[in-house]
Coordinates of N, CA, C and O in Angstrom, one line a residue:
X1 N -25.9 -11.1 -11.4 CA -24.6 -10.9 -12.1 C -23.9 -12.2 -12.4 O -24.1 -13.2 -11.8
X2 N -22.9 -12.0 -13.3 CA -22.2 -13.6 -13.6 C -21.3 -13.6 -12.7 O -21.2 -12.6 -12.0
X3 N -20.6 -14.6 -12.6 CA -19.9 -14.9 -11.8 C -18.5 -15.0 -12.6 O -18.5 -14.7 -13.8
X4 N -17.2 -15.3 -12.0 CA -15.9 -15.2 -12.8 C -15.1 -16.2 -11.7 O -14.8 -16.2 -10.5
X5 N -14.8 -16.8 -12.7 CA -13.7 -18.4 -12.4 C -12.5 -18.7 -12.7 O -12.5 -19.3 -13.8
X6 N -11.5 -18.6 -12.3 CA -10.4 -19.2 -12.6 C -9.6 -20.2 -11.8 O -10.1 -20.5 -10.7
X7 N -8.5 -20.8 -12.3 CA -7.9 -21.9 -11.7 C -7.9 -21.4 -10.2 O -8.5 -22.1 -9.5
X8 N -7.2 -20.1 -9.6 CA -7.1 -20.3 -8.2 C -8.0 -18.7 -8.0 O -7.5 -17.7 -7.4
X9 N -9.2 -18.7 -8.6 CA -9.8 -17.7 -8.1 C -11.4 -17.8 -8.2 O -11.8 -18.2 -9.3
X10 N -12.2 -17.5 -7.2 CA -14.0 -18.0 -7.9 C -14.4 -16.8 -7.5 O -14.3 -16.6 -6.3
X11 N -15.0 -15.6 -8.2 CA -15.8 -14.6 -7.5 C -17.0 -14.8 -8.1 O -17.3 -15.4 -9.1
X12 N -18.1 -13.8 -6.7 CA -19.5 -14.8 -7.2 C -20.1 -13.6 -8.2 O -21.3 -13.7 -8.6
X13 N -19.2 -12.5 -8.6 CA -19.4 -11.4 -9.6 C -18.4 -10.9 -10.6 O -17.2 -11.2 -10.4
X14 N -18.8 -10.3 -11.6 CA -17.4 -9.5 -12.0 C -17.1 -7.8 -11.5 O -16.5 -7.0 -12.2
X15 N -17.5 -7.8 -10.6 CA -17.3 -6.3 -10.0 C -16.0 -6.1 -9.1 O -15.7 -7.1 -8.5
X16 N -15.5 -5.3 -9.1 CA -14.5 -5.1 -8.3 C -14.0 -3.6 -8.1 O -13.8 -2.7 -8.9
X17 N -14.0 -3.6 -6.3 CA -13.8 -2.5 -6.0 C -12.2 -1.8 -5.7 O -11.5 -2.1 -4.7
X18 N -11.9 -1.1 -6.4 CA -10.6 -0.6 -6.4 C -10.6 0.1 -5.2 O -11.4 0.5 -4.4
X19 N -8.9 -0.1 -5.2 CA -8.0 0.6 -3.6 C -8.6 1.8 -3.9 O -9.1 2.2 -4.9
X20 N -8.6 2.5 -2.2 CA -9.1 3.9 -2.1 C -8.3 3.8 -0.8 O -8.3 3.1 0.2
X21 N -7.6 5.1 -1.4 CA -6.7 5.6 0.7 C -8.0 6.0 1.4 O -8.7 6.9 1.0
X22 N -8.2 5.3 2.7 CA -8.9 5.8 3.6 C -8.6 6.6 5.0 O -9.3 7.0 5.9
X23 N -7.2 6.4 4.7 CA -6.4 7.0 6.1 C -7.3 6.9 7.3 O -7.9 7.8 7.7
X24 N -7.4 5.3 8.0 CA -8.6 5.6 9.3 C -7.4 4.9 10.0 O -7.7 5.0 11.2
X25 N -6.0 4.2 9.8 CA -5.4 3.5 11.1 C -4.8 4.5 11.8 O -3.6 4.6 11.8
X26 N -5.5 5.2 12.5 CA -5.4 6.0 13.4 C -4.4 6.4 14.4 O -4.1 7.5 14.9
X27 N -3.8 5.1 14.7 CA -3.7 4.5 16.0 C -1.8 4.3 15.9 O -1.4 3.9 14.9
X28 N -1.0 4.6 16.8 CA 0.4 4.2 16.9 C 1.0 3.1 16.2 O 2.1 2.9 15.8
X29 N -0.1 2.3 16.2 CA 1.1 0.8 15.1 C 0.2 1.0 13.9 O 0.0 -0.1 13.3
X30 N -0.3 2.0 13.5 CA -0.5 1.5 12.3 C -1.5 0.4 11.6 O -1.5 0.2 10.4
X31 N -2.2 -0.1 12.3 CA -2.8 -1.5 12.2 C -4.6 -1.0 11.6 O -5.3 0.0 11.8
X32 N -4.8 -1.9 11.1 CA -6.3 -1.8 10.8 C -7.1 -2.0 12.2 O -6.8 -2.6 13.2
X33 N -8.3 -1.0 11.8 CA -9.2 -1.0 12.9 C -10.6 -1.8 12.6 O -11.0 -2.3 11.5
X34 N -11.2 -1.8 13.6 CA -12.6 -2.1 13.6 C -13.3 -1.3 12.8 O -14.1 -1.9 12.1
X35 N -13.1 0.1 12.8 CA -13.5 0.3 11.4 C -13.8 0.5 10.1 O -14.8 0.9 9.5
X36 N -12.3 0.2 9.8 CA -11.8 -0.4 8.9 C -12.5 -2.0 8.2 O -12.9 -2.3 7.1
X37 N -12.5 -2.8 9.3 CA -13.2 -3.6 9.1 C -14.9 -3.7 8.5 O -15.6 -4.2 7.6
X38 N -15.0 -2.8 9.7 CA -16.3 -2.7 8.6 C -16.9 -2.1 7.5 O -17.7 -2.7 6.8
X39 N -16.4 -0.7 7.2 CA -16.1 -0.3 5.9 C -15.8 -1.5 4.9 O -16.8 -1.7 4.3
X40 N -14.8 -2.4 4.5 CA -14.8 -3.4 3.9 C -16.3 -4.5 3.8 O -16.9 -4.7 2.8
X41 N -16.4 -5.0 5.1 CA -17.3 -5.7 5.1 C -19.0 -5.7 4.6 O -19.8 -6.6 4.5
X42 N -19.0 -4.0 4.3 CA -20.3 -3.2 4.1 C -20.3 -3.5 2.6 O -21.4 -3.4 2.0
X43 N -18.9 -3.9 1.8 CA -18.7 -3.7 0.3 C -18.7 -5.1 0.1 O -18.6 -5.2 -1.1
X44 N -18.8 -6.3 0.6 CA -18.1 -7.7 0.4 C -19.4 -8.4 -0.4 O -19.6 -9.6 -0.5
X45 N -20.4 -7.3 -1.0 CA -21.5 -7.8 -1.9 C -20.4 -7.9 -3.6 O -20.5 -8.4 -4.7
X46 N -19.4 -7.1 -3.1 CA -18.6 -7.0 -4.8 C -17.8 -8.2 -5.0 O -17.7 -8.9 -4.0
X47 N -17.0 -8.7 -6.4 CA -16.7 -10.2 -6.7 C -15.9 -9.9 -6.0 O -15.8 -10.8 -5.1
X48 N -15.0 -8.8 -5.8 CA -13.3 -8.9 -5.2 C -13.5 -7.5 -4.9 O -14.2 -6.7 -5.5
X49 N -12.8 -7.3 -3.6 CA -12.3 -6.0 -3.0 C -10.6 -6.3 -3.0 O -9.9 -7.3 -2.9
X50 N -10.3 -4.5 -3.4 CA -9.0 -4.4 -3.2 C -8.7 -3.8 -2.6 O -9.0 -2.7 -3.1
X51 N -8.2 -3.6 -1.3 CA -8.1 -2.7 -0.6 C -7.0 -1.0 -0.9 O -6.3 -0.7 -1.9
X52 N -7.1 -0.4 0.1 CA -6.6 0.4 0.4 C -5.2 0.4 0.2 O -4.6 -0.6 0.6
X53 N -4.5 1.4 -0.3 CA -2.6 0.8 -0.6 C -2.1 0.5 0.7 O -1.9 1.6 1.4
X54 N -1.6 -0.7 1.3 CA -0.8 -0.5 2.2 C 0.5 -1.1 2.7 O 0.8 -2.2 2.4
X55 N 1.2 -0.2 3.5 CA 2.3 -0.3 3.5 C 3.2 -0.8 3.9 O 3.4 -0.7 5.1
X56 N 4.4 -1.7 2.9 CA 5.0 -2.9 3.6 C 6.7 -2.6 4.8 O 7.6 -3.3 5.3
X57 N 6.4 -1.7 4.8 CA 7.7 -1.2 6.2 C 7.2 0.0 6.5 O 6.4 0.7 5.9
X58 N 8.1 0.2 7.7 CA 8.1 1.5 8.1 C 8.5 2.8 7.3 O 8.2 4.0 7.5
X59 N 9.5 2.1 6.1 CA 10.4 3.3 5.5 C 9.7 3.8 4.2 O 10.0 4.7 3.4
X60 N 8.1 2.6 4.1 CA 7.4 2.7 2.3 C 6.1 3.9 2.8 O 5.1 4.2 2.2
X61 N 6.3 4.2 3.7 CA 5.4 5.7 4.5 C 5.4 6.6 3.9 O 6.5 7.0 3.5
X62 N 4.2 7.2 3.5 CA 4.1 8.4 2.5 C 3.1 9.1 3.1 O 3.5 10.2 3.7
X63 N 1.6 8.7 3.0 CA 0.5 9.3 3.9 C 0.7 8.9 5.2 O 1.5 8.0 5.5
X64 N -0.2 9.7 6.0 CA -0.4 9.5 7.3 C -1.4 8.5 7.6 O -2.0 8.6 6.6
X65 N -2.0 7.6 8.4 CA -2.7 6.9 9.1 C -3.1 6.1 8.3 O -4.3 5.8 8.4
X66 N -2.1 5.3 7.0 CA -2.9 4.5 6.2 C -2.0 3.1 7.1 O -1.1 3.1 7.9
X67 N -2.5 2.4 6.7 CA -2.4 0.8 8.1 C -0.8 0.4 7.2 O -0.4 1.1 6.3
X68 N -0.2 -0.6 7.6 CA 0.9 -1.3 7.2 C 0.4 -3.0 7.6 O -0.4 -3.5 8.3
X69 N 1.2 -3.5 6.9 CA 0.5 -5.2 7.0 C 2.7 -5.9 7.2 O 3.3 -6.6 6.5
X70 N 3.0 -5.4 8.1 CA 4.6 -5.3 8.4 C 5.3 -5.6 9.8 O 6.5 -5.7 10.1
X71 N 4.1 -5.6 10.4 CA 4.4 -6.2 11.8 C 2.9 -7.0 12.5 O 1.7 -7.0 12.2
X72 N 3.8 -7.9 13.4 CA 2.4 -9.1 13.8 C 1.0 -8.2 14.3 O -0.2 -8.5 14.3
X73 N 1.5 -7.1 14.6 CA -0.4 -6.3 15.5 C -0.9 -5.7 13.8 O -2.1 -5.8 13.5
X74 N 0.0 -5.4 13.1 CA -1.2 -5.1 12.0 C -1.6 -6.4 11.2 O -2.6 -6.2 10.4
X75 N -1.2 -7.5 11.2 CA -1.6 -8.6 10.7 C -3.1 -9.0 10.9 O -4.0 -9.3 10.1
X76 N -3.2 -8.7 12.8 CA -3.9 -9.1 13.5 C -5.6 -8.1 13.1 O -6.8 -8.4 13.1
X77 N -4.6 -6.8 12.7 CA -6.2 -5.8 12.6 C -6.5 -6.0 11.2 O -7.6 -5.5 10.7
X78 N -5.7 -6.7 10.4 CA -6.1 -7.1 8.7 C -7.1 -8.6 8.9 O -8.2 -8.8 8.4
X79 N -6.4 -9.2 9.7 CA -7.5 -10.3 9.9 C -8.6 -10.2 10.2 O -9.4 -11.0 9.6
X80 N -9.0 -9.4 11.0 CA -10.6 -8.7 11.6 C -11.6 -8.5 10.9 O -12.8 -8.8 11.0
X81 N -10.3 -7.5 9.4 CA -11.0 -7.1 8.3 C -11.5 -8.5 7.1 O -12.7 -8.8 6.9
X82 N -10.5 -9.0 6.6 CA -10.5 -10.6 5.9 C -11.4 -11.5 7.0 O -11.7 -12.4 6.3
X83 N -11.8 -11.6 8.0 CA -12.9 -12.5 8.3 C -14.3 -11.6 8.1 O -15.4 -12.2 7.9
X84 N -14.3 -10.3 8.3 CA -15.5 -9.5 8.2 C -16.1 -9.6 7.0 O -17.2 -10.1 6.9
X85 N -15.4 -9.2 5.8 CA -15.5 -9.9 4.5 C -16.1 -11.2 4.0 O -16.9 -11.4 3.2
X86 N -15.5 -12.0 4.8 CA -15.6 -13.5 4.1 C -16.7 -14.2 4.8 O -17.2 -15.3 4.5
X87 N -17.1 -13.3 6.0 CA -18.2 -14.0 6.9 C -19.2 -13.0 6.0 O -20.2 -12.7 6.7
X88 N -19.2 -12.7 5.3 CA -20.6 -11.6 3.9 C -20.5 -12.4 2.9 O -21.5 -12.4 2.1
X89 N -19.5 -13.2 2.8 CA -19.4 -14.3 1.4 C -18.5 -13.3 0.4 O -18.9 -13.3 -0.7
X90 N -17.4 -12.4 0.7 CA -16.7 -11.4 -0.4 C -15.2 -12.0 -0.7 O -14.8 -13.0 0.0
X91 N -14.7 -11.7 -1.3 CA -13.2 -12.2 -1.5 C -12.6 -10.2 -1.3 O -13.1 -9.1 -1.4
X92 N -11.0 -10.7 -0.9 CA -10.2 -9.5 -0.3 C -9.0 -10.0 -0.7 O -8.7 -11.1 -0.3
X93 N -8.2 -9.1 -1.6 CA -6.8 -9.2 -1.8 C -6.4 -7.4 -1.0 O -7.0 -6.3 -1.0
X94 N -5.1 -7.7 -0.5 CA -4.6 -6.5 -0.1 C -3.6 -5.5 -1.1 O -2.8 -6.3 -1.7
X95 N -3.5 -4.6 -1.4 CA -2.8 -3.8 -2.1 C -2.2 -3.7 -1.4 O -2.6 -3.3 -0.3
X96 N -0.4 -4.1 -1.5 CA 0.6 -3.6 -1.0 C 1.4 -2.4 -1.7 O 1.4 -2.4 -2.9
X97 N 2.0 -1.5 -1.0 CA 2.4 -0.3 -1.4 C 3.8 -0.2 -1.2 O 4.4 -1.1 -0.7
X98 N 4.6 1.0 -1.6 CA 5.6 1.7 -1.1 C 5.8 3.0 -1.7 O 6.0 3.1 -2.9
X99 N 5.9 4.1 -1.0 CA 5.5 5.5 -1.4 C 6.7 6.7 -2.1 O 6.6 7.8 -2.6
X100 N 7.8 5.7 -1.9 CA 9.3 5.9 -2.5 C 9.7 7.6 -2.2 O 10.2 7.8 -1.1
X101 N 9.5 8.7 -3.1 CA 9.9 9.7 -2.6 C 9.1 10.7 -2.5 O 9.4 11.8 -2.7
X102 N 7.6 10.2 -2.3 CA 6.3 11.1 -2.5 C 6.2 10.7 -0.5 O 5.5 9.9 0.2
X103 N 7.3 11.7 -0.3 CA 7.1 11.6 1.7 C 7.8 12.8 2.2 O 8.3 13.7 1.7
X104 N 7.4 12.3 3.7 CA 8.2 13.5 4.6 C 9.2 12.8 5.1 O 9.0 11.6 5.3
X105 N 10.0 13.2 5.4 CA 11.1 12.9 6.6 C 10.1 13.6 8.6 O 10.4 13.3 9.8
X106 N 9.3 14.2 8.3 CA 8.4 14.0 8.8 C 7.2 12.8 9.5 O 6.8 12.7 10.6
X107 N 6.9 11.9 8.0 CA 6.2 11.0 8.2 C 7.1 9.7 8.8 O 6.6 8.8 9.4
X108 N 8.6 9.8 8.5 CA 9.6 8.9 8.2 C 10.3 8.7 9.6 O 11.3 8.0 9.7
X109 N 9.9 9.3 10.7 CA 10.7 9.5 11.9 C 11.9 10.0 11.6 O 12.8 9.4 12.2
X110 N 12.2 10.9 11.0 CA 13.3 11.9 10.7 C 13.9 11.4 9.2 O 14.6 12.2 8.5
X111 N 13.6 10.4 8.8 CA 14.7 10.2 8.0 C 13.9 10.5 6.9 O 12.7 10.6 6.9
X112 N 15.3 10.4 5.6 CA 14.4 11.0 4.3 C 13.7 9.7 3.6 O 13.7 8.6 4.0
X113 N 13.2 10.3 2.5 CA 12.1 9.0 1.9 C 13.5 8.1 0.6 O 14.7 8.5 0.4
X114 N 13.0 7.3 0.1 CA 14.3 6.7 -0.3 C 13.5 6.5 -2.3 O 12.3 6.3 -2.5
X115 N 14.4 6.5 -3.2 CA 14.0 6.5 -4.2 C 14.9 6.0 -5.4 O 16.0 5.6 -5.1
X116 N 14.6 5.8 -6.6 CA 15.3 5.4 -7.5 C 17.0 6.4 -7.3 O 18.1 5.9 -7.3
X117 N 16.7 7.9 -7.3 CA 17.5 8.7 -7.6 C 17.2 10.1 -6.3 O 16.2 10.4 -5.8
X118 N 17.9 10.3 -6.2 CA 17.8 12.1 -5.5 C 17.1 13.4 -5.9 O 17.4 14.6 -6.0
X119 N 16.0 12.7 -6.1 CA 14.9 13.7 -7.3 C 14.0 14.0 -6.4 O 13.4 13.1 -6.0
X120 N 13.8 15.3 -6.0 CA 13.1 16.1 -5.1 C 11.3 15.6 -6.7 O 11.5 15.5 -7.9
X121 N 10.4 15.4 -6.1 CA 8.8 15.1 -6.7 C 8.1 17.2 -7.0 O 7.4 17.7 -7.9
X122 N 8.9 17.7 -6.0 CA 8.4 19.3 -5.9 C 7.0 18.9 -6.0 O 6.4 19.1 -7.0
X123 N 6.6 18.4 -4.9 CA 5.0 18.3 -4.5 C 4.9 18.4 -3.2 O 5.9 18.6 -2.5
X124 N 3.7 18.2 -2.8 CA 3.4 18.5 -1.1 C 2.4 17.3 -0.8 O 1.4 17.1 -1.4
X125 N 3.0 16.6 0.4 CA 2.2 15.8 1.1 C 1.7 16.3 2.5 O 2.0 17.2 3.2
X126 N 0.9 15.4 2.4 CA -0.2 15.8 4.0 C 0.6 15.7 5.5 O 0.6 14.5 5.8
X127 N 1.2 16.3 6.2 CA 1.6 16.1 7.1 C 1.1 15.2 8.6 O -0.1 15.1 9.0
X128 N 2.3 14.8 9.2 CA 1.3 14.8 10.9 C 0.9 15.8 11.6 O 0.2 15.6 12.6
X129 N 1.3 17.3 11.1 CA 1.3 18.3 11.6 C -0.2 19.1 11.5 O -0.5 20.0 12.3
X130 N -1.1 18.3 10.2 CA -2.1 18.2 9.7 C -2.0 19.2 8.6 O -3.1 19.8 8.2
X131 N -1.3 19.4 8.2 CA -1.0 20.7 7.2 C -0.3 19.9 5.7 O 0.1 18.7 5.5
X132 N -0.3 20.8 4.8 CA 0.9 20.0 3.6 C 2.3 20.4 4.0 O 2.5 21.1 5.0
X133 N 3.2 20.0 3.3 CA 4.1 20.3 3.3 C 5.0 19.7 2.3 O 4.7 18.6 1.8
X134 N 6.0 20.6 1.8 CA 6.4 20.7 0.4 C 7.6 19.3 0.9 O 8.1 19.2 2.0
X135 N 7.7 18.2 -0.5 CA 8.6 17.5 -0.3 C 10.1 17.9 0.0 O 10.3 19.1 0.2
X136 N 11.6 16.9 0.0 CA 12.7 17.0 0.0 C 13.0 16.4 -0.7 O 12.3 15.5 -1.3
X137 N 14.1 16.5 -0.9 CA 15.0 15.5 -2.1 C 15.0 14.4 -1.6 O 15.3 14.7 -0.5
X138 N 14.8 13.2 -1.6 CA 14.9 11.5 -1.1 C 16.1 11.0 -1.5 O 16.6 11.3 -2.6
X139 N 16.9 10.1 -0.4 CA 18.3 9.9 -1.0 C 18.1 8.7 -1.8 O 17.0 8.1 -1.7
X140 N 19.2 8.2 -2.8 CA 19.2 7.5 -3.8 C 19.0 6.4 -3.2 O 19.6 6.5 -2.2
X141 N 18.4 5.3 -3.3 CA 18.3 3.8 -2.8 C 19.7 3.3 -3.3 O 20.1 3.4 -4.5
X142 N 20.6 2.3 -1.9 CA 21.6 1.8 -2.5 C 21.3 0.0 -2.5 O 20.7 -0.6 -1.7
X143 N 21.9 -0.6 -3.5 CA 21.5 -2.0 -3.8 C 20.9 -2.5 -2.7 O 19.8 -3.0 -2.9
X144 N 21.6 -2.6 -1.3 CA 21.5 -3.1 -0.3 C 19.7 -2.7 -0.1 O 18.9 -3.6 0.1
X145 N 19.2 -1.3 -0.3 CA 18.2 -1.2 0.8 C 16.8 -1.4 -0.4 O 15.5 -1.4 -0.3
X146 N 17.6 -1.5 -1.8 CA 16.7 -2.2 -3.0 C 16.5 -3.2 -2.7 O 15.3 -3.3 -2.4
X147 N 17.4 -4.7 -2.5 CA 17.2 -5.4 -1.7 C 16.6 -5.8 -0.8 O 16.2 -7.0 -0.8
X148 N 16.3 -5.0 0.3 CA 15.8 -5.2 1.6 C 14.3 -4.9 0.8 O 13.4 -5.8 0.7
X149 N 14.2 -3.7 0.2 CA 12.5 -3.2 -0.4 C 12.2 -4.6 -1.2 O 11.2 -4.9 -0.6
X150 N 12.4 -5.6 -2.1 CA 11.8 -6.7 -2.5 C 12.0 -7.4 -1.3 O 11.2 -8.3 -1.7
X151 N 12.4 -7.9 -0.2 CA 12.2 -8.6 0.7 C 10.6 -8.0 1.3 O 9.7 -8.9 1.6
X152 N 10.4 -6.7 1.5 CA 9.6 -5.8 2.2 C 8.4 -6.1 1.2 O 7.3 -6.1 1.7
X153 N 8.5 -6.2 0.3 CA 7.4 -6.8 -0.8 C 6.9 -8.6 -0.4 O 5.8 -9.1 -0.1
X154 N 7.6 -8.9 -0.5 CA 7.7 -10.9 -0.1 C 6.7 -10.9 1.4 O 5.6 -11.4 1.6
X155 N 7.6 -10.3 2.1 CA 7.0 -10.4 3.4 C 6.1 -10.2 3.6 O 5.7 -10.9 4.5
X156 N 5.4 -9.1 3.0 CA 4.2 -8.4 2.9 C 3.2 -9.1 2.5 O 2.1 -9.2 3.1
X157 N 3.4 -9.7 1.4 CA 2.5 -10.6 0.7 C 2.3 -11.6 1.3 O 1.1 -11.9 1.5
X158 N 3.4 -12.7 1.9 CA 3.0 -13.9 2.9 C 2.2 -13.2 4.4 O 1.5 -14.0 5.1
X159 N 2.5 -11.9 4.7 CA 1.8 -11.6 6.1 C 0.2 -11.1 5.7 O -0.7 -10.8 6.5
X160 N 0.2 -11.0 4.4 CA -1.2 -10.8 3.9 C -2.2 -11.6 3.8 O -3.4 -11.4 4.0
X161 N -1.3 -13.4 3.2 CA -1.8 -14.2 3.3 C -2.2 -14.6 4.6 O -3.4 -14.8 5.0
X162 N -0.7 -14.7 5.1 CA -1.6 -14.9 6.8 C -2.6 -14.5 7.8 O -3.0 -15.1 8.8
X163 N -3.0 -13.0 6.9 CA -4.4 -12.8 8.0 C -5.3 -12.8 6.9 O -6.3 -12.1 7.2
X164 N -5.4 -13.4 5.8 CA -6.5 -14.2 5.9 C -6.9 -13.5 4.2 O -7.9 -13.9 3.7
X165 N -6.2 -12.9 3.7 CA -6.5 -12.5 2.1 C -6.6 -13.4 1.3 O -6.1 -14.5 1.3
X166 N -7.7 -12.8 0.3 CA -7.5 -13.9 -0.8 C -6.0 -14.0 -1.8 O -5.6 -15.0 -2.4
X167 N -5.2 -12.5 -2.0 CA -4.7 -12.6 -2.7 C -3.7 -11.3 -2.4 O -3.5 -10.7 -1.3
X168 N -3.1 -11.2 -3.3 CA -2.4 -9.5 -2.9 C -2.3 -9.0 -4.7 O -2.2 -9.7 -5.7
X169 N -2.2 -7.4 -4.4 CA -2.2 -6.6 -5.7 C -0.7 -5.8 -5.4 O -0.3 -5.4 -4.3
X170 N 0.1 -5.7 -6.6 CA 1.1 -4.9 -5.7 C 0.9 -3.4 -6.3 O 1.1 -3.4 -7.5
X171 N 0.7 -2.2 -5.9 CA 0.5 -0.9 -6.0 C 1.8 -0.6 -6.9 O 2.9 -0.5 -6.2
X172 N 1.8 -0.4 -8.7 CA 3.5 0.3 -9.5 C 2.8 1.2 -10.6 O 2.8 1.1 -11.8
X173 N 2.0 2.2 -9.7 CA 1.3 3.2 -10.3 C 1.3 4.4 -9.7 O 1.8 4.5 -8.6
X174 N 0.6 5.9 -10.5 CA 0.7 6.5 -9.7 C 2.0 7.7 -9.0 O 1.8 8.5 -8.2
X175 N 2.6 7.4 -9.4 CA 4.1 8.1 -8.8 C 4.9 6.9 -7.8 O 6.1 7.0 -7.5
X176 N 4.1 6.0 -7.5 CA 4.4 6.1 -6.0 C 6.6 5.5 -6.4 O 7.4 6.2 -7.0
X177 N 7.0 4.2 -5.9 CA 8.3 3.5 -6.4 C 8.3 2.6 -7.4 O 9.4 2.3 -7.8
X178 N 7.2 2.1 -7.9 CA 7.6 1.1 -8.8 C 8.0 1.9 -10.1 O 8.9 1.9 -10.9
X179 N 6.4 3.1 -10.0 CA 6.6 3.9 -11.2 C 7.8 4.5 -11.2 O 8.4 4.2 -12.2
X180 N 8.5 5.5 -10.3 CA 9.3 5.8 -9.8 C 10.8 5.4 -10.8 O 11.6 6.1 -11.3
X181 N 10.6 4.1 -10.7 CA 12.1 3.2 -11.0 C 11.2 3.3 -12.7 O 11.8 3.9 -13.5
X182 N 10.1 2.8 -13.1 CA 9.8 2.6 -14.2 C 9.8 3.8 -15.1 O 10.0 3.5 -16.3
X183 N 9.6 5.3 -14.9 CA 9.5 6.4 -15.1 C 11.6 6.9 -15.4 O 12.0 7.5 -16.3
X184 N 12.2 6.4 -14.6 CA 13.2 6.6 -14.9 C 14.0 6.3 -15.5 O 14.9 7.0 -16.0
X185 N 13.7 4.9 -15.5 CA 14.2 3.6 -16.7 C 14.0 4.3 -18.0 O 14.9 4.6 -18.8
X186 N 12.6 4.7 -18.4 CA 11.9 4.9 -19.6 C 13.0 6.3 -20.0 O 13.7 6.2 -21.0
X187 N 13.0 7.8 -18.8 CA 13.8 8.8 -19.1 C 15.3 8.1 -19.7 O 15.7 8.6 -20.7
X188 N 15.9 7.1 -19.1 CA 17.3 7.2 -19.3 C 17.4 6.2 -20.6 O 18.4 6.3 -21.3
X189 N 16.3 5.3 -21.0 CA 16.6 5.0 -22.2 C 16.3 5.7 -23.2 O 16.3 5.1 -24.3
X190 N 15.9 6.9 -23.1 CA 14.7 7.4 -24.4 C 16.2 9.0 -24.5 O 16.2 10.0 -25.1
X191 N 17.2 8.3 -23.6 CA 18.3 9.8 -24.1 C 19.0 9.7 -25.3 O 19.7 10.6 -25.6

């Protein structure tokens, strides 16, 4: 297959494998596992892997057991994964996420999920309970915690770097927040 080149990018294909939720971080922090790691590493014949969406705080929580890249122990289980990869010869950017008001206050440790606006999605996500369960209304994001969410983006992407990605994708598809804000924007100018 050809290969594809750019100034700060060399893949040794043009294939690339799109994010897929795998919900395997099982585990209390949230962190990538072993394997996790290997699932990736099994794929690192493709030009670029993009991983799985994940999540840059505690509060961008939507699914259950998908990893976060937000604190130093999940750094440490992304790195596992980014050397398993790169020791196959693959390149790995991380998809970072945030799941805006497609959540539980369930998944959220009590609290509600946070969004452009107070617009219940009237959909159902997968619980910890292992069941669905019908969303709530999410309260409005105030400047301050908009704010904090592009910090929660920044951070994400330099702690992505640091365990060892080639790159980062940022997830504004989908429902999740970016669309969210973009989906609303579009409603309030099209009045």
């Amino acid at each position: 297959m050809e290969p594809y080149h750019t100034d700060q990018l060399d893949l040794k294909n043009r294939v690339v494998m799109a994010p897929m939720t795998r919900t395997r971080a099982d585990n209390p922090e949230l962190a990538a596992t072993p394997l996790i790691a290997e699932y990736y590493a099994q794929r690192a014949t493709a030009g670029l892997i993009i991983t799985e969406g994940t999540h840059v705080s505690r509060m961008a929580r939507g699914a259950i057991h998908v990893p976060g890249i937000y604190t130093p122990r999940q750094i440490e289980g992304w790195r596992e994964s980014t050397n398993a990869v790169h020791a196959r010869g693959g390149k790995i950017f991380a998809q970072i996420w945030h799941e805006g008001r497609l959540s539980l206050p369930d998944v959220l440790d009590g609290h509600l999920s946070m969004a452009p606006s107070a617009i219940n999605p009237h959909t159902q996500v997968f619980s910890p309970q292992g069941m669905f369960k019908d969303t709530v209304s999410p309260h409005a994001m105030t400047l301050a915690e908009i704010k904090q969410t592009i910090n929660d983006f920044a951070r994400a992407a330099q702690n992505a770097m640091e365990a060892g990605f080639d790159g980062v994708e940022i997830h504004a598809a989908n429902g999740y927040l970016f669309h969210q804000f973009f989906y609303e924007m579009l409603q309030y100018t099209h009045r």
